[in-house]
Amino acid sequence: MAFATALFHDFSEGSTRSEQAPWETRAIAVAEHVLRATGVLASMLVILAETEWERFMQYFAFLDFWISRGMFQLAVAALTQSLAHAEGSSDLAKSVSLYRNIASTSLATCGVFYIMAGVVCIGAMRRARRRRDLERLKVLRDLEDVERQLGNVEKRRLELKCLLDVEGKSNGSRSD
């Protein structure tokens, strides 16, 4: 990422693509496309991390900790910011550049928030609360299973009692 940032930094300081050799121009274009694809994938990871989808979080467990989530968001913000230069003077290019600047600033702000919250242990408290809620749900499920089993035992007891009553009546009528 430092190499790509250096490429963009050198490019933005006044050298234009027309002054560069053709292979340098192609290398910069390839690097830009690779960084954009990486940025899109990293942004998708940020979105999935915010949904806290259980299956996703199993594979990317480092995003469950707020400090690492904040650092990851800061990295995505830096990646987005490195691609925020306008490549033309059209309104579309300026709008896209503005959008990228806003997105990178927002991600950086969220990243700083996550890091600060992680430092004061809000993430640890949230994980402890989630663990406690999961334990509570497990206990409730176990209780429902026990109640269902008790209901089945009660039904069976009543069936057996009815059978005894029926047999007792039939035995009583035979002895007469």
mmCIF file of C-alpha atoms in Angstrom:
data_model
loop_
_atom_site.group_PDB
_atom_site.id
_atom_site.type_symbol
_atom_site.label_atom_id
_atom_site.label_comp_id
_atom_site.label_asym_id
_atom_site.label_seq_id
_atom_site.Cartn_x
_atom_site.Cartn_y
_atom_site.Cartn_z
ATOM 1 C CA MET A 1 0.000 0.000 0.000
ATOM 2 C CA ALA A 2 2.932 2.338 0.700
ATOM 3 C CA PHE A 3 4.244 1.734 -2.832
ATOM 4 C CA ALA A 4 0.868 2.570 -4.326
ATOM 5 C CA THR A 5 0.581 5.684 -2.160
ATOM 6 C CA ALA A 6 4.029 6.739 -3.315
ATOM 7 C CA LEU A 7 2.951 6.233 -6.927
ATOM 8 C CA PHE A 8 -0.063 8.455 -6.400
ATOM 9 C CA HIS A 9 1.982 11.001 -4.469
ATOM 10 C CA ASP A 10 4.552 11.292 -7.256
ATOM 11 C CA PHE A 11 1.770 11.442 -9.827
ATOM 12 C CA SER A 12 -0.060 14.193 -8.014
ATOM 13 C CA GLU A 13 3.006 16.421 -7.596
ATOM 14 C CA GLY A 14 3.041 17.641 -11.150
ATOM 15 C CA SER A 15 4.226 14.877 -13.420
ATOM 16 C CA THR A 16 1.571 13.984 -15.944
ATOM 17 C CA ARG A 17 1.021 10.741 -17.742
ATOM 18 C CA SER A 18 2.137 12.286 -21.013
ATOM 19 C CA GLU A 19 5.597 12.991 -19.496
ATOM 20 C CA GLN A 20 6.009 9.378 -18.345
ATOM 21 C CA ALA A 21 7.131 6.382 -20.334
ATOM 22 C CA PRO A 22 4.281 4.190 -21.652
ATOM 23 C CA TRP A 23 5.095 1.327 -19.296
ATOM 24 C CA GLU A 24 4.989 3.710 -16.303
ATOM 25 C CA THR A 25 1.575 4.929 -17.393
ATOM 26 C CA ARG A 26 0.289 1.373 -17.698
ATOM 27 C CA ALA A 27 1.829 0.423 -14.342
ATOM 28 C CA ILE A 28 0.107 3.346 -12.648
ATOM 29 C CA ALA A 29 -3.198 2.478 -14.327
ATOM 30 C CA VAL A 30 -2.902 -1.163 -13.243
ATOM 31 C CA ALA A 31 -1.999 -0.102 -9.698
ATOM 32 C CA GLU A 32 -5.023 2.218 -9.596
ATOM 33 C CA HIS A 33 -7.356 -0.559 -10.747
ATOM 34 C CA VAL A 34 -5.913 -3.017 -8.236
ATOM 35 C CA LEU A 35 -6.281 -0.454 -5.446
ATOM 36 C CA ARG A 36 -9.855 0.306 -6.470
ATOM 37 C CA ALA A 37 -10.772 -3.379 -6.488
ATOM 38 C CA THR A 38 -9.078 -3.845 -3.126
ATOM 39 C CA GLY A 39 -10.915 -0.793 -1.804
ATOM 40 C CA VAL A 40 -14.273 -2.154 -2.925
ATOM 41 C CA LEU A 41 -13.585 -5.537 -1.293
ATOM 42 C CA ALA A 42 -12.377 -3.889 1.912
ATOM 43 C CA SER A 43 -15.483 -1.666 1.958
ATOM 44 C CA MET A 44 -17.662 -4.762 1.643
ATOM 45 C CA LEU A 45 -15.816 -6.261 4.608
ATOM 46 C CA VAL A 46 -16.534 -3.101 6.608
ATOM 47 C CA ILE A 47 -20.234 -3.308 5.725
ATOM 48 C CA LEU A 48 -20.433 -6.996 6.659
ATOM 49 C CA ALA A 49 -18.587 -6.302 9.907
ATOM 50 C CA GLU A 50 -21.170 -3.664 10.794
ATOM 51 C CA THR A 51 -24.004 -6.130 10.260
ATOM 52 C CA GLU A 52 -22.234 -8.488 12.714
ATOM 53 C CA TRP A 53 -23.380 -11.494 10.721
ATOM 54 C CA GLU A 54 -22.410 -14.539 12.804
ATOM 55 C CA ARG A 55 -21.101 -16.646 9.926
ATOM 56 C CA PHE A 56 -18.977 -13.773 8.598
ATOM 57 C CA MET A 57 -17.594 -12.951 12.022
ATOM 58 C CA GLN A 58 -16.394 -16.561 12.413
ATOM 59 C CA TYR A 59 -14.018 -16.081 9.493
ATOM 60 C CA PHE A 60 -13.004 -12.496 10.301
ATOM 61 C CA ALA A 61 -12.853 -12.690 14.090
ATOM 62 C CA PHE A 62 -10.419 -9.778 14.337
ATOM 63 C CA LEU A 63 -13.306 -7.482 13.341
ATOM 64 C CA ASP A 64 -15.172 -8.500 16.498
ATOM 65 C CA PHE A 65 -12.724 -6.441 18.568
ATOM 66 C CA TRP A 66 -13.393 -2.736 18.366
ATOM 67 C CA ILE A 67 -9.788 -1.604 18.255
ATOM 68 C CA SER A 68 -8.956 -3.864 15.312
ATOM 69 C CA ARG A 69 -12.231 -2.911 13.593
ATOM 70 C CA GLY A 70 -11.306 0.753 13.985
ATOM 71 C CA MET A 71 -7.815 0.188 12.613
ATOM 72 C CA PHE A 72 -9.267 -1.706 9.646
ATOM 73 C CA GLN A 73 -11.681 1.157 8.970
ATOM 74 C CA LEU A 74 -8.809 3.638 9.159
ATOM 75 C CA ALA A 75 -6.888 1.550 6.612
ATOM 76 C CA VAL A 76 -9.916 1.493 4.281
ATOM 77 C CA ALA A 77 -10.290 5.259 4.769
ATOM 78 C CA ALA A 78 -6.633 5.781 3.817
ATOM 79 C CA LEU A 79 -7.098 3.568 0.774
ATOM 80 C CA THR A 80 -10.208 5.514 -0.242
ATOM 81 C CA GLN A 81 -8.458 8.832 0.317
ATOM 82 C CA SER A 82 -5.488 7.787 -1.813
ATOM 83 C CA LEU A 83 -7.880 7.283 -4.720
ATOM 84 C CA ALA A 84 -9.786 10.536 -4.162
ATOM 85 C CA HIS A 85 -7.886 12.683 -6.659
ATOM 86 C CA ALA A 86 -9.927 14.011 -9.568
ATOM 87 C CA GLU A 87 -8.879 12.738 -12.987
ATOM 88 C CA GLY A 88 -10.384 15.543 -15.014
ATOM 89 C CA SER A 89 -12.249 18.771 -14.780
ATOM 90 C CA SER A 90 -15.735 17.467 -15.499
ATOM 91 C CA ASP A 91 -18.476 17.771 -12.951
ATOM 92 C CA LEU A 92 -18.683 13.977 -12.674
ATOM 93 C CA ALA A 93 -14.982 13.660 -11.816
ATOM 94 C CA LYS A 94 -15.275 16.416 -9.220
ATOM 95 C CA SER A 95 -18.423 14.816 -7.760
ATOM 96 C CA VAL A 96 -16.762 11.402 -7.534
ATOM 97 C CA SER A 97 -13.719 12.985 -5.898
ATOM 98 C CA LEU A 98 -15.954 14.785 -3.400
ATOM 99 C CA TYR A 99 -17.848 11.562 -2.665
ATOM 100 C CA ARG A 100 -14.586 9.692 -2.062
ATOM 101 C CA ASN A 101 -13.356 12.456 0.263
ATOM 102 C CA ILE A 102 -16.604 12.340 2.250
ATOM 103 C CA ALA A 103 -16.560 8.529 2.403
ATOM 104 C CA SER A 104 -12.939 8.419 3.561
ATOM 105 C CA THR A 105 -13.542 11.117 6.179
ATOM 106 C CA SER A 106 -16.620 9.265 7.465
ATOM 107 C CA LEU A 107 -14.730 5.968 7.631
ATOM 108 C CA ALA A 108 -11.816 7.625 9.404
ATOM 109 C CA THR A 109 -14.201 9.174 11.939
ATOM 110 C CA CYS A 110 -15.859 5.812 12.569
ATOM 111 C CA GLY A 111 -12.454 4.154 12.851
ATOM 112 C CA VAL A 112 -11.308 6.681 15.456
ATOM 113 C CA PHE A 113 -14.577 6.180 17.355
ATOM 114 C CA TYR A 114 -14.110 2.404 17.383
ATOM 115 C CA ILE A 115 -10.525 2.715 18.574
ATOM 116 C CA MET A 116 -11.477 5.113 21.373
ATOM 117 C CA ALA A 117 -14.446 2.950 22.383
ATOM 118 C CA GLY A 118 -12.215 -0.125 22.349
ATOM 119 C CA VAL A 119 -9.684 1.606 24.566
ATOM 120 C CA VAL A 120 -12.364 2.341 27.178
ATOM 121 C CA CYS A 121 -13.564 -1.278 26.911
ATOM 122 C CA ILE A 122 -17.023 -0.687 25.470
ATOM 123 C CA GLY A 123 -16.409 -3.588 23.105
ATOM 124 C CA ALA A 124 -15.552 -5.924 25.975
ATOM 125 C CA MET A 125 -18.723 -4.904 27.806
ATOM 126 C CA ARG A 126 -20.763 -5.456 24.641
ATOM 127 C CA ARG A 127 -19.249 -8.935 24.128
ATOM 128 C CA ALA A 128 -19.930 -9.821 27.778
ATOM 129 C CA ARG A 129 -23.539 -8.676 27.414
ATOM 130 C CA ARG A 130 -23.926 -10.663 24.196
ATOM 131 C CA ARG A 131 -22.419 -13.739 25.887
ATOM 132 C CA ARG A 132 -24.831 -13.293 28.814
ATOM 133 C CA ASP A 133 -27.782 -12.923 26.406
ATOM 134 C CA LEU A 134 -26.748 -16.077 24.544
ATOM 135 C CA GLU A 135 -26.495 -17.985 27.832
ATOM 136 C CA ARG A 136 -29.944 -16.691 28.797
ATOM 137 C CA LEU A 137 -31.391 -17.854 25.472
ATOM 138 C CA LYS A 138 -29.795 -21.275 25.958
ATOM 139 C CA VAL A 139 -31.300 -21.558 29.434
ATOM 140 C CA LEU A 140 -34.715 -20.550 28.087
ATOM 141 C CA ARG A 141 -34.465 -23.188 25.343
ATOM 142 C CA ASP A 142 -33.465 -25.804 27.915
ATOM 143 C CA LEU A 143 -36.378 -24.769 30.123
ATOM 144 C CA GLU A 144 -38.800 -25.091 27.198
ATOM 145 C CA ASP A 145 -37.399 -28.568 26.469
ATOM 146 C CA VAL A 146 -37.865 -29.605 30.105
ATOM 147 C CA GLU A 147 -41.415 -28.232 30.154
ATOM 148 C CA ARG A 148 -42.209 -30.053 26.931
ATOM 149 C CA GLN A 149 -40.797 -33.268 28.380
ATOM 150 C CA LEU A 150 -42.788 -32.733 31.579
ATOM 151 C CA GLY A 151 -45.916 -32.239 29.481
ATOM 152 C CA ASN A 152 -45.196 -35.520 27.711
ATOM 153 C CA VAL A 153 -44.643 -37.273 31.071
ATOM 154 C CA GLU A 154 -47.885 -35.809 32.419
ATOM 155 C CA LYS A 155 -49.791 -36.978 29.335
ATOM 156 C CA ARG A 156 -48.303 -40.460 29.693
ATOM 157 C CA ARG A 157 -49.200 -40.529 33.421
ATOM 158 C CA LEU A 158 -52.803 -39.622 32.630
ATOM 159 C CA GLU A 159 -52.950 -42.284 29.892
ATOM 160 C CA LEU A 160 -51.626 -44.919 32.289
ATOM 161 C CA LYS A 161 -54.043 -43.803 34.993
ATOM 162 C CA CYS A 162 -56.936 -44.089 32.551
ATOM 163 C CA LEU A 163 -55.760 -47.576 31.582
ATOM 164 C CA LEU A 164 -55.632 -48.565 35.259
ATOM 165 C CA ASP A 165 -59.104 -47.159 35.833
ATOM 166 C CA VAL A 166 -60.476 -49.019 32.805
ATOM 167 C CA GLU A 167 -58.781 -52.248 33.900
ATOM 168 C CA GLY A 168 -59.920 -51.772 37.477
ATOM 169 C CA LYS A 169 -63.500 -51.371 36.328
ATOM 170 C CA SER A 170 -63.311 -54.400 34.034
ATOM 171 C CA ASN A 171 -61.762 -56.500 36.829
ATOM 172 C CA GLY A 172 -64.422 -55.293 39.258
ATOM 173 C CA SER A 173 -67.240 -56.285 36.905
ATOM 174 C CA ARG A 174 -65.775 -59.779 36.354
ATOM 175 C CA SER A 175 -65.649 -60.594 40.070
ATOM 176 C CA ASP A 176 -69.378 -59.896 40.466
#
